[in-house]
Amino acid sequence: SRVMQKSIVALAAGAAALLALCAQAEIRDPVRLDDGRMRGADTHVDGIRVFKGIPFAAPPVDELRWQMPQPVESWRGVRDATEFGNICIQAPGRGRLNIAVLPESPPMDEDCLYLNVWTPAESQSDQLPVMVYFYGGAWTEGAGSIPIYDGTALAEKGVVVVTMNYRLGAFGFFAHPALTADSGTQSSGNYGLGDKIASLQWVRDNIAAFGGDANNVTVFGQSAGAASIAALVASPRVDGLFQRAISQSGTWMGLGPSNAMRTLASAEEAGVTQAEAAGASTVDELRALSADQVFANLRSAGVIVDGWVMSEDANTVFEAGRQNSVDVLTGSNKNDAFFPAMPDLEAFRNRMTGQWGDLADRYFAAYPASTGEEAAAMTTQTSNDGTFWISRIFAEFQRLKGNRAWVYQFAQNPPGGNGPEFPASHAAEIPYVFNNLGELPLFPDGSIAYYSGTSEPDARVADQMSSYWTNFARTGDPNGPGLPRWPEHTGLNAVDAIILDIEPDTESLPGLERMQLFDERYYHSRR
């Protein structure tokens, strides 16, 4: 009948429209971004695509050196996104290997503001959780192209992964009165933080093209990356750019308890001294310095209270509850200690008396030492406990804000070639988080990548940790089927945390008495 014919035609038209819509939604080359089109590549894992070397800000060179990141200039045609972009200028490593600048690494240049995307999405409408990684390296080293940060294994667990480069050393963290006056915001110094904000703005505007959900973004990072994340939680410039944060071994205090952030005035004073030694005092003279001159003569000030990115000391922001409302997952490693051990008993007692003041007697009761060997052990333990404590207080501030918070201590010892395993030292958790065992570690820790990559127990820990991290990115809760239960942080009257280790029963968390001693010292110093 004519009615049936019309129905068939309508159904056929509807099916064609649906097929056309699906075809439009497929993630295929070229991917169209706000600034142009890009062609990526397949990874060695079926279903995962990677896009490398995507510019998220204009090259910070010439008149853009020491300015907050500026918009990318749009391009015509299809840009190749199969190779990593330049890495930011940095040293090859001080007394050790810097794995960001190996012979096979990308070139090093001031023009380095590029990011990379790994996506498992089948459609632009998938709206998968997004994880953006900020690397560590004391504000002076690192790159999003380091193999240990490859996002393939995390993407296999259903998230879109982004790594990025931010300016390092004096290129990213240098303050000077002339730069402050020229800024338009009466600030200078936090350019590397500005780069991270710009990358998150890029994610907001473009990640849907890769099947990601711009309203479900988790930032995660280690050491300096972790510290910058916690600082950004207190920044007025990032409201709404991310919903969750993971800080691994670091907060706005750095790697241990600290009473106040560095001020702009202090950083400017140091900047003037350094610039004068290089023969520069004006904006034009500073920007006329060669990259080699900048690297040789100027130093990183780290994150400071610049009055713009960081409008005030993060301690003040968190205590007042004015920080951004984000869920947090945060913790440290069993042997994170970065402060030198003190084998001299008298020197140990003098230093700790000065640090702990009225609480010194309680400190020595909690960390007893009667020999130089015990003093060295207690110095190291104090440092380890302090790094765990800064994670715990970060979690507490977010809990008080009304968010969910989760705390961990990583205790798995990556294996070596023979003899005993090596301590879970600073940065040792990274290959487990990315599920990239077998890659060179960020810092030499005595482990051997081959043995890590072929160890079944370590593979189990890596699978668990990468699942915890991606679960948290997906829902704000790291727990999931088949995983040991992770208790949520509930306050300062308990140590609610998980030990990440193949045999967690053989480890122990820092005791409540020690943690509350750190609590008291912090709040006493802030009165």
GROMACS .gro file of C-alpha atoms in nm, residues 157-480:
model
  324
  157LYS     CA    1   4.111   0.106   3.078
  158GLY     CA    2   3.867   0.347   2.919
  159VAL     CA    3   4.010   0.697   2.968
  160VAL     CA    4   4.152   0.962   2.737
  161VAL     CA    5   4.508   1.044   2.847
  162VAL     CA    6   4.685   1.376   2.788
  163THR     CA    7   5.050   1.456   2.858
  164MET     CA    8   5.197   1.802   2.804
  165ASN     CA    9   5.512   2.013   2.823
  166TYR     CA   10   5.544   2.321   3.042
  167ARG     CA   11   5.829   2.572   3.056
  168LEU     CA   12   6.106   2.481   3.296
  169GLY     CA   13   6.375   2.652   3.499
  170ALA     CA   14   6.408   3.025   3.445
  171PHE     CA   15   6.200   3.005   3.126
  172GLY     CA   16   5.900   2.896   3.331
  173PHE     CA   17   5.958   3.030   3.681
  174PHE     CA   18   6.152   3.358   3.678
  175ALA     CA   19   6.031   3.681   3.838
  176HIS     CA   20   6.162   4.034   3.778
  177PRO     CA   21   6.014   4.381   3.844
  178ALA     CA   22   6.044   4.474   3.476
  179LEU     CA   23   5.849   4.164   3.374
  180THR     CA   24   5.589   4.237   3.642
  181ALA     CA   25   5.541   4.592   3.514
  182ASP     CA   26   5.510   4.467   3.155
  183SER     CA   27   5.266   4.185   3.230
  184GLY     CA   28   4.933   4.367   3.240
  185THR     CA   29   4.851   4.172   3.555
  186GLN     CA   30   5.125   4.310   3.781
  187SER     CA   31   5.271   3.964   3.817
  188SER     CA   32   5.560   3.752   3.695
  189GLY     CA   33   5.712   3.414   3.765
  190ASN     CA   34   5.448   3.144   3.732
  191TYR     CA   35   5.467   3.094   3.354
  192GLY     CA   36   5.500   2.716   3.390
  193LEU     CA   37   5.178   2.709   3.591
  194GLY     CA   38   5.017   2.925   3.323
  195ASP     CA   39   5.118   2.664   3.064
  196LYS     CA   40   4.936   2.397   3.263
  197ILE     CA   41   4.625   2.613   3.280
  198ALA     CA   42   4.645   2.672   2.904
  199SER     CA   43   4.666   2.296   2.843
  200LEU     CA   44   4.352   2.247   3.052
  201GLN     CA   45   4.176   2.521   2.854
  202TRP     CA   46   4.276   2.336   2.538
  203VAL     CA   47   4.126   2.018   2.684
  204ARG     CA   48   3.804   2.202   2.765
  205ASP     CA   49   3.776   2.330   2.409
  206ASN     CA   50   3.903   2.032   2.209
  207ILE     CA   51   3.893   1.702   2.395
  208ALA     CA   52   3.545   1.613   2.268
  209ALA     CA   53   3.702   1.563   1.925
  210PHE     CA   54   3.889   1.267   2.078
  211GLY     CA   55   3.584   1.122   2.255
  212GLY     CA   56   3.667   1.282   2.590
  213ASP     CA   57   3.434   1.449   2.838
  214ALA     CA   58   3.545   1.807   2.911
  215ASN     CA   59   3.329   1.800   3.223
  216ASN     CA   60   3.508   1.498   3.372
  217VAL     CA   61   3.878   1.591   3.385
  218THR     CA   62   4.131   1.458   3.636
  219VAL     CA   63   4.476   1.613   3.665
  220PHE     CA   64   4.748   1.387   3.801
  221GLY     CA   65   5.117   1.436   3.858
  222GLN     CA   66   5.421   1.356   4.068
  223SER     CA   67   5.663   1.567   4.276
  224ALA     CA   68   5.675   1.915   4.115
  225GLY     CA   69   5.374   1.811   3.906
  226ALA     CA   70   5.189   1.708   4.222
  227ALA     CA   71   5.288   2.033   4.396
  228SER     CA   72   5.161   2.240   4.105
  229ILE     CA   73   4.832   2.049   4.102
  230ALA     CA   74   4.770   2.122   4.469
  231ALA     CA   75   4.865   2.485   4.408
  232LEU     CA   76   4.620   2.505   4.117
  233VAL     CA   77   4.344   2.374   4.343
  234ALA     CA   78   4.399   2.702   4.531
  235SER     CA   79   4.420   2.918   4.217
  236PRO     CA   80   4.137   3.148   4.107
  237ARG     CA   81   4.233   3.088   3.741
  238VAL     CA   82   4.122   2.725   3.707
  239ASP     CA   83   3.765   2.717   3.832
  240GLY     CA   84   3.583   2.438   3.649
  241LEU     CA   85   3.880   2.323   3.437
  242PHE     CA   86   3.916   1.997   3.632
  243GLN     CA   87   3.691   1.805   3.868
  244ARG     CA   88   3.944   1.572   4.033
  245ALA     CA   89   4.311   1.585   4.128
  246ILE     CA   90   4.577   1.323   4.202
  247SER     CA   91   4.893   1.444   4.375
  248GLN     CA   92   5.174   1.187   4.401
  249SER     CA   93   5.445   1.287   4.653
  250GLY     CA   94   5.390   1.660   4.672
  251THR     CA   95   5.149   1.942   4.753
  252TRP     CA   96   5.165   2.321   4.750
  253MET     CA   97   5.411   2.287   5.040
  254GLY     CA   98   5.653   2.093   4.819
  255LEU     CA   99   5.783   1.761   4.951
  256GLY     CA  100   5.742   1.836   5.320
  257PRO     CA  101   5.572   2.065   5.570
  258SER     CA  102   5.626   2.433   5.493
  259ASN     CA  103   5.475   2.737   5.661
  260ALA     CA  104   5.455   2.988   5.377
  261MET     CA  105   5.493   3.013   5.001
  262ARG     CA  106   5.759   3.237   4.850
  263THR     CA  107   5.644   3.592   4.776
  264LEU     CA  108   5.668   3.782   4.449
  265ALA     CA  109   5.891   4.043   4.613
  266SER     CA  110   6.140   3.778   4.726
  267ALA     CA  111   6.148   3.616   4.382
  268GLU     CA  112   6.186   3.953   4.211
  269GLU     CA  113   6.480   4.045   4.434
  270ALA     CA  114   6.661   3.726   4.337
  271GLY     CA  115   6.568   3.784   3.972
  272VAL     CA  116   6.722   4.132   3.971
  273THR     CA  117   7.051   4.001   4.110
  274GLN     CA  118   7.067   3.722   3.853
  275ALA     CA  119   6.969   3.946   3.561
  276GLU     CA  120   7.227   4.210   3.652
  277ALA     CA  121   7.496   3.946   3.650
  278ALA     CA  122   7.384   3.860   3.295
  279GLY     CA  123   7.390   4.229   3.193
  280ALA     CA  124   7.014   4.277   3.167
  281SER     CA  125   6.774   4.504   3.357
  282THR     CA  126   6.494   4.599   3.117
  283VAL     CA  127   6.230   4.385   2.948
  284ASP     CA  128   6.397   4.428   2.610
  285GLU     CA  129   6.738   4.335   2.750
  286LEU     CA  130   6.596   4.029   2.924
  287ARG     CA  131   6.425   3.907   2.609
  288ALA     CA  132   6.735   3.979   2.403
  289LEU     CA  133   6.933   3.726   2.606
  290SER     CA  134   7.002   3.408   2.415
  291ALA     CA  135   6.847   3.087   2.543
  292ASP     CA  136   7.195   2.974   2.645
  293GLN     CA  137   7.246   3.295   2.846
  294VAL     CA  138   6.911   3.251   3.021
  295PHE     CA  139   6.991   2.890   3.105
  296ALA     CA  140   7.341   2.974   3.232
  297ASN     CA  141   7.259   3.282   3.440
  298LEU     CA  142   6.899   3.272   3.561
  299ARG     CA  143   6.735   3.028   3.802
  300SER     CA  144   6.388   2.889   3.868
  301ALA     CA  145   6.200   3.048   4.157
  302GLY     CA  146   5.947   2.764   4.167
  303VAL     CA  147   5.581   2.838   4.231
  304ILE     CA  148   5.535   3.174   4.405
  305VAL     CA  149   5.250   3.395   4.520
  306ASP     CA  150   5.257   3.608   4.207
  307GLY     CA  151   4.925   3.787   4.263
  308TRP     CA  152   4.768   3.642   3.949
  309VAL     CA  153   4.789   3.264   3.908
  310MET     CA  154   4.841   3.238   4.283
  311SER     CA  155   4.652   3.533   4.426
  312GLU     CA  156   4.759   3.454   4.782
  313ASP     CA  157   4.943   3.193   4.987
  314ALA     CA  158   4.780   2.854   4.929
  315ASN     CA  159   4.790   2.781   5.303
  316THR     CA  160   4.563   3.081   5.360
  317VAL     CA  161   4.329   2.976   5.080
  318PHE     CA  162   4.288   2.621   5.209
  319GLU     CA  163   4.246   2.728   5.572
  320ALA     CA  164   3.971   2.968   5.467
  321GLY     CA  165   3.802   2.705   5.249
  322ARG     CA  166   3.829   2.922   4.935
  323GLN     CA  167   4.001   2.656   4.721
  324ASN     CA  168   3.840   2.492   4.419
  325SER     CA  169   3.593   2.214   4.493
  326VAL     CA  170   3.759   1.898   4.359
  327ASP     CA  171   3.789   1.540   4.477
  328VAL     CA  172   4.146   1.435   4.557
  329LEU     CA  173   4.354   1.119   4.563
  330THR     CA  174   4.691   1.186   4.720
  331GLY     CA  175   4.979   1.010   4.887
  332SER     CA  176   5.350   0.941   4.906
  333ASN     CA  177   5.607   0.664   4.887
  334LYS     CA  178   5.744   0.469   5.180
  335ASN     CA  179   6.097   0.601   5.115
  336ASP     CA  180   6.025   0.944   4.968
  337ALA     CA  181   6.287   1.112   5.193
  338PHE     CA  182   6.460   1.400   5.020
  339PHE     CA  183   6.634   1.553   5.321
  340PRO     CA  184   6.982   1.423   5.409
  341ALA     CA  185   7.011   1.192   5.705
  342MET     CA  186   7.203   1.331   6.005
  343PRO     CA  187   7.436   1.069   6.156
  344ASP     CA  188   7.552   1.321   6.418
  345LEU     CA  189   7.335   1.295   6.729
  346GLU     CA  190   7.406   1.647   6.856
  347ALA     CA  191   7.342   1.804   6.515
  348PHE     CA  192   7.017   1.605   6.491
  349ARG     CA  193   6.895   1.730   6.828
  350ASN     CA  194   6.991   2.090   6.751
  351ARG     CA  195   6.817   2.091   6.414
  352MET     CA  196   6.498   1.927   6.536
  353THR     CA  197   6.481   2.150   6.843
  354GLY     CA  198   6.493   2.449   6.612
  355GLN     CA  199   6.230   2.305   6.380
  356TRP     CA  200   5.986   2.183   6.644
  357GLY     CA  201   6.027   2.453   6.909
  358ASP     CA  202   5.776   2.408   7.191
  359LEU     CA  203   5.692   2.063   7.053
  360ALA     CA  204   6.053   1.940   7.060
  361ASP     CA  205   6.010   1.717   7.365
  362ARG     CA  206   5.712   1.545   7.207
  363TYR     CA  207   5.904   1.514   6.880
  364PHE     CA  208   6.198   1.337   7.047
  365ALA     CA  209   5.955   1.105   7.224
  366ALA     CA  210   5.800   1.012   6.890
  367TYR     CA  211   6.136   0.990   6.708
  368PRO     CA  212   6.383   0.866   6.973
  369ALA     CA  213   6.754   0.853   6.899
  370SER     CA  214   7.047   0.782   7.130
  371THR     CA  215   7.318   0.714   6.870
  372GLY     CA  216   7.431   0.871   6.545
  373GLU     CA  217   7.291   0.575   6.353
  374GLU     CA  218   6.951   0.616   6.517
  375ALA     CA  219   6.964   0.992   6.451
  376ALA     CA  220   7.017   0.924   6.080
  377ALA     CA  221   6.724   0.680   6.076
  378MET     CA  222   6.496   0.925   6.257
  379THR     CA  223   6.590   1.209   6.020
  380THR     CA  224   6.490   0.992   5.726
  381GLN     CA  225   6.172   0.875   5.897
  382THR     CA  226   6.073   1.233   5.980
  383SER     CA  227   6.111   1.325   5.614
  384ASN     CA  228   5.909   1.024   5.498
  385ASP     CA  229   5.635   1.096   5.753
  386GLY     CA  230   5.629   1.464   5.655
  387THR     CA  231   5.570   1.381   5.290
  388PHE     CA  232   5.284   1.151   5.388
  389TRP     CA  233   5.147   1.420   5.621
  390ILE     CA  234   5.127   1.688   5.351
  391SER     CA  235   4.914   1.448   5.146
  392ARG     CA  236   4.692   1.380   5.446
  393ILE     CA  237   4.636   1.749   5.523
  394PHE     CA  238   4.555   1.815   5.155
  395ALA     CA  239   4.294   1.540   5.175
  396GLU     CA  240   4.158   1.688   5.497
  397PHE     CA  241   4.115   2.036   5.351
  398GLN     CA  242   3.920   1.891   5.058
  399ARG     CA  243   3.708   1.677   5.290
  400LEU     CA  244   3.620   1.989   5.490
  401LYS     CA  245   3.528   2.154   5.159
  402GLY     CA  246   3.270   1.878   5.105
  403ASN     CA  247   3.467   1.671   4.855
  404ARG     CA  248   3.578   1.310   4.862
  405ALA     CA  249   3.940   1.235   4.951
  406TRP     CA  250   4.160   0.925   4.937
  407VAL     CA  251   4.512   0.878   5.076
  408TYR     CA  252   4.775   0.615   4.994
  409GLN     CA  253   5.129   0.508   5.071
  410PHE     CA  254   5.316   0.326   4.794
  411ALA     CA  255   5.541   0.057   4.939
  412GLN     CA  256   5.616  -0.182   4.651
  413ASN     CA  257   5.991  -0.228   4.605
  414PRO     CA  258   6.082  -0.245   4.234
  415PRO     CA  259   6.313  -0.544   4.177
  416GLY     CA  260   6.682  -0.538   4.098
  417GLY     CA  261   6.902  -0.794   3.929
  418ASN     CA  262   7.008  -0.984   4.238
  419GLY     CA  263   7.008  -0.953   4.612
  420PRO     CA  264   6.744  -0.754   4.803
  421GLU     CA  265   6.476  -0.543   4.640
  422PHE     CA  266   6.517  -0.164   4.638
  423PRO     CA  267   6.316   0.080   4.848
  424ALA     CA  268   5.996   0.241   4.723
  425SER     CA  269   6.179   0.569   4.670
  426HIS     CA  270   6.076   0.901   4.519
  427ALA     CA  271   5.910   0.852   4.176
  428ALA     CA  272   5.916   0.470   4.205
  429GLU     CA  273   5.535   0.460   4.175
  430ILE     CA  274   5.520   0.615   3.827
  431PRO     CA  275   5.563   0.299   3.614
  432TYR     CA  276   5.296   0.130   3.826
  433VAL     CA  277   5.050   0.420   3.784
  434PHE     CA  278   5.094   0.417   3.404
  435ASN     CA  279   5.122   0.035   3.398
  436ASN     CA  280   5.448   0.082   3.207
  437LEU     CA  281   5.679  -0.157   3.389
  438GLY     CA  282   5.997  -0.221   3.195
  439GLU     CA  283   6.066   0.143   3.104
  440LEU     CA  284   6.359   0.337   3.249
  441PRO     CA  285   6.265   0.485   3.588
  442LEU     CA  286   6.245   0.862   3.625
  443PHE     CA  287   6.520   0.867   3.889
  444PRO     CA  288   6.786   0.596   3.925
  445ASP     CA  289   6.674   0.390   4.225
  446GLY     CA  290   6.883   0.077   4.186
  447SER     CA  291   6.602  -0.117   4.020
  448ILE     CA  292   6.642  -0.275   3.678
  449ALA     CA  293   6.368  -0.208   3.423
  450TYR     CA  294   6.394  -0.555   3.268
  451TYR     CA  295   6.324  -0.729   3.599
  452SER     CA  296   6.035  -0.494   3.676
  453GLY     CA  297   5.888  -0.565   3.335
  454THR     CA  298   5.903  -0.942   3.381
  455SER     CA  299   5.793  -0.962   3.745
  456GLU     CA  300   5.444  -1.110   3.794
  457PRO     CA  301   5.396  -0.959   4.143
  458ASP     CA  302   5.491  -0.614   4.016
  459ALA     CA  303   5.256  -0.657   3.719
  460ARG     CA  304   4.972  -0.725   3.963
  461VAL     CA  305   5.050  -0.409   4.161
  462ALA     CA  306   5.068  -0.205   3.839
  463ASP     CA  307   4.735  -0.342   3.721
  464GLN     CA  308   4.574  -0.257   4.055
  465MET     CA  309   4.719   0.093   4.074
  466SER     CA  310   4.630   0.187   3.718
  467SER     CA  311   4.277   0.059   3.788
  468TYR     CA  312   4.251   0.264   4.108
  469TRP     CA  313   4.365   0.576   3.923
  470THR     CA  314   4.127   0.530   3.628
  471ASN     CA  315   3.836   0.438   3.855
  472PHE     CA  316   3.892   0.759   4.049
  473ALA     CA  317   3.901   0.956   3.723
  474ARG     CA  318   3.575   0.794   3.617
  475THR     CA  319   3.367   0.830   3.935
  476GLY     CA  320   3.567   0.999   4.212
  477ASP     CA  321   3.604   0.664   4.391
  478PRO     CA  322   3.912   0.444   4.327
  479ASN     CA  323   3.737   0.126   4.439
  480GLY     CA  324   3.608  -0.127   4.191
   0.00000   0.00000   0.00000
